[in-house]
XYZ file of C-alpha atoms in Angstrom:
203
model
C 171.854 52.609 155.912
C 169.956 55.896 156.561
C 171.563 56.282 159.971
C 175.145 55.771 158.771
C 174.653 58.019 155.725
C 173.037 60.847 157.700
C 175.707 60.715 160.419
C 178.499 60.713 157.836
C 176.977 63.670 155.992
C 176.513 65.660 159.216
C 180.080 64.999 160.398
C 181.530 65.793 156.984
C 179.397 68.925 156.775
C 180.608 70.170 160.168
C 184.216 69.432 159.157
C 183.860 71.229 155.818
C 182.202 74.295 157.373
C 184.931 74.493 160.045
C 187.703 74.248 157.429
C 185.911 76.831 155.287
C 185.654 79.306 158.165
C 189.323 78.837 159.057
C 190.442 79.313 155.433
C 188.334 82.465 154.992
C 189.281 83.941 158.377
C 193.000 83.348 157.713
C 193.583 84.779 154.198
C 197.324 85.341 154.700
C 197.846 81.624 155.128
C 201.136 80.049 154.059
C 201.423 77.239 151.530
C 202.588 74.830 154.252
C 199.573 75.650 156.426
C 197.287 75.088 153.431
C 198.942 71.727 152.759
C 198.403 70.606 156.359
C 194.802 71.888 156.368
C 193.976 70.109 153.100
C 195.706 66.881 154.171
C 193.819 66.741 157.488
C 190.552 67.366 155.657
C 191.345 64.638 153.086
C 192.312 62.073 155.741
C 189.170 62.663 157.806
C 187.028 62.517 154.657
C 188.707 59.217 153.734
C 187.919 57.819 157.184
C 184.256 58.838 156.892
C 183.983 57.180 153.474
C 185.479 53.991 154.912
C 182.919 54.019 157.733
C 180.104 54.471 155.214
C 181.507 51.660 153.057
C 181.663 49.101 155.857
C 178.274 50.105 157.258
C 176.541 49.228 153.980
C 175.379 45.690 153.324
C 175.290 46.121 149.535
C 178.262 45.693 147.210
C 177.596 48.764 145.054
C 177.744 51.398 147.827
C 180.731 49.620 149.429
C 182.782 49.901 146.225
C 181.824 53.528 145.641
C 182.614 54.671 149.190
C 185.908 52.775 149.266
C 186.980 54.343 145.956
C 186.097 57.809 147.247
C 188.028 57.107 150.436
C 191.094 55.994 148.448
C 190.960 59.181 146.338
C 190.809 61.328 149.505
C 193.605 59.341 151.134
C 195.859 59.539 148.059
C 195.358 63.303 147.770
C 196.283 63.817 151.430
C 199.388 61.647 151.145
C 200.570 63.380 147.950
C 200.063 66.818 149.504
C 202.114 65.907 152.589
C 204.923 64.000 150.867
C 205.508 66.433 147.990
C 208.939 68.027 148.578
C 208.743 71.791 149.024
C 205.253 72.348 147.641
C 204.630 75.628 145.867
C 201.278 77.348 145.498
C 201.092 76.154 141.868
C 201.707 72.522 142.843
C 199.143 72.695 145.657
C 196.518 74.237 143.354
C 197.049 71.409 140.855
C 196.875 68.750 143.593
C 193.634 70.163 145.011
C 192.177 70.690 141.518
C 192.953 67.156 140.332
C 191.648 65.738 143.626
C 188.387 67.670 143.284
C 187.768 66.594 139.674
C 188.654 62.948 140.416
C 186.566 62.827 143.601
C 183.617 64.439 141.819
C 183.730 61.934 138.945
C 183.998 59.006 141.360
C 181.124 60.400 143.430
C 178.878 60.676 140.354
C 179.899 57.170 139.238
C 179.083 55.870 142.733
C 175.559 57.241 142.337
C 174.896 54.704 139.607
C 176.228 51.714 141.537
C 173.643 49.050 142.229
C 171.972 49.247 145.607
C 171.687 53.005 146.115
C 168.278 54.594 146.759
C 166.987 57.357 144.470
C 167.508 60.092 147.072
C 171.069 58.943 147.731
C 171.828 58.936 144.005
C 170.676 62.555 143.688
C 172.865 63.592 146.642
C 175.903 61.876 145.140
C 175.338 63.537 141.749
C 174.834 67.044 143.182
C 177.857 66.730 145.473
C 179.959 65.402 142.602
C 178.963 68.278 140.302
C 179.884 70.880 142.921
C 183.252 69.200 143.529
C 184.015 68.907 139.809
C 183.155 72.586 139.249
C 185.580 73.566 142.026
C 188.318 71.386 140.527
C 187.785 72.716 136.993
C 188.092 76.308 138.232
C 191.413 75.504 139.927
C 192.833 73.517 137.001
C 191.842 76.264 134.554
C 193.586 78.893 136.684
C 196.524 77.113 138.373
C 198.448 80.332 139.067
C 195.938 81.757 141.528
C 198.355 81.849 144.460
C 198.059 80.745 148.077
C 195.690 83.513 149.226
C 193.236 83.019 146.361
C 193.430 79.254 146.820
C 192.629 79.658 150.524
C 189.598 81.831 149.693
C 188.355 79.423 146.986
C 188.926 76.416 149.233
C 187.083 78.172 152.055
C 184.100 79.082 149.872
C 183.927 75.559 148.449
C 183.932 74.018 151.912
C 181.282 76.410 153.192
C 178.967 75.579 150.268
C 179.641 71.846 150.340
C 179.536 71.667 154.132
C 176.239 73.524 154.387
C 174.743 71.254 151.713
C 176.004 68.115 153.482
C 174.628 69.310 156.842
C 171.194 70.043 155.386
C 171.069 66.693 153.576
C 172.239 64.799 156.655
C 169.639 66.439 158.905
C 166.869 65.822 156.352
C 167.906 62.170 156.036
C 167.823 61.800 159.816
C 164.306 63.293 159.955
C 163.242 60.967 157.127
C 164.610 57.966 159.000
C 162.747 58.966 162.181
C 159.516 59.509 160.235
C 159.849 56.104 158.579
C 160.575 54.459 161.924
C 157.513 56.113 163.498
C 155.334 55.056 160.562
C 156.509 51.447 160.890
C 155.780 51.464 164.620
C 152.300 52.926 164.088
C 151.586 50.357 161.374
C 152.669 47.571 163.691
C 150.467 48.835 166.509
C 147.447 49.259 164.234
C 147.969 45.930 162.491
C 145.583 43.010 162.677
C 145.248 41.582 166.130
C 144.753 37.855 166.786
C 141.090 36.919 166.860
C 139.583 36.179 170.271
C 136.138 35.148 168.947
C 135.213 31.627 169.971
C 135.155 29.208 167.050
C 132.814 26.279 167.762
C 134.384 24.226 164.964
C 137.916 24.555 166.255
C 139.228 21.432 167.888
C 140.524 21.835 171.407
C 144.268 21.614 171.770
C 145.585 18.341 173.135
C 147.115 18.617 176.545
């Protein structure tokens, strides 16, 4: 559980940071390029959620990750199949996706089977995503350049957060593994003291 979650967070963090850097370094991006960039990001995010879902042995996390993956997948498909997308349409698609994904992520935090630390990560990530979506939905006429800058900033913030959380989870998993090994080595050893009342084993 720790291993799959930390790996997923690290991969998603790297992806988000890369997309954020590209969006910020390419401010004169076209609407079509933004559509492709967002769709690729959504598809990869959906794949990572599916991996996390099927690597969990508990029903609660499986449902939450699958729902998040379906939201990401649907947003990517809508962005690619929308005929002649304008900047306004793309802003609304990204805004609705962000709000929906954030709500689902927060709801997934309260599914049975999640640890306390995982719940906090889901809630914080969901709040950041919802805030990004609300900003876009409140100002749908921002244009392609502004959308690229906002999308880049969001991905840099979210990606950095995911990377930090993934690395911390990996360190926590290693510390727990080391503690278990030390406990096993220092555990009670079988007694070698001769017991005069013990009956000899039959041969």
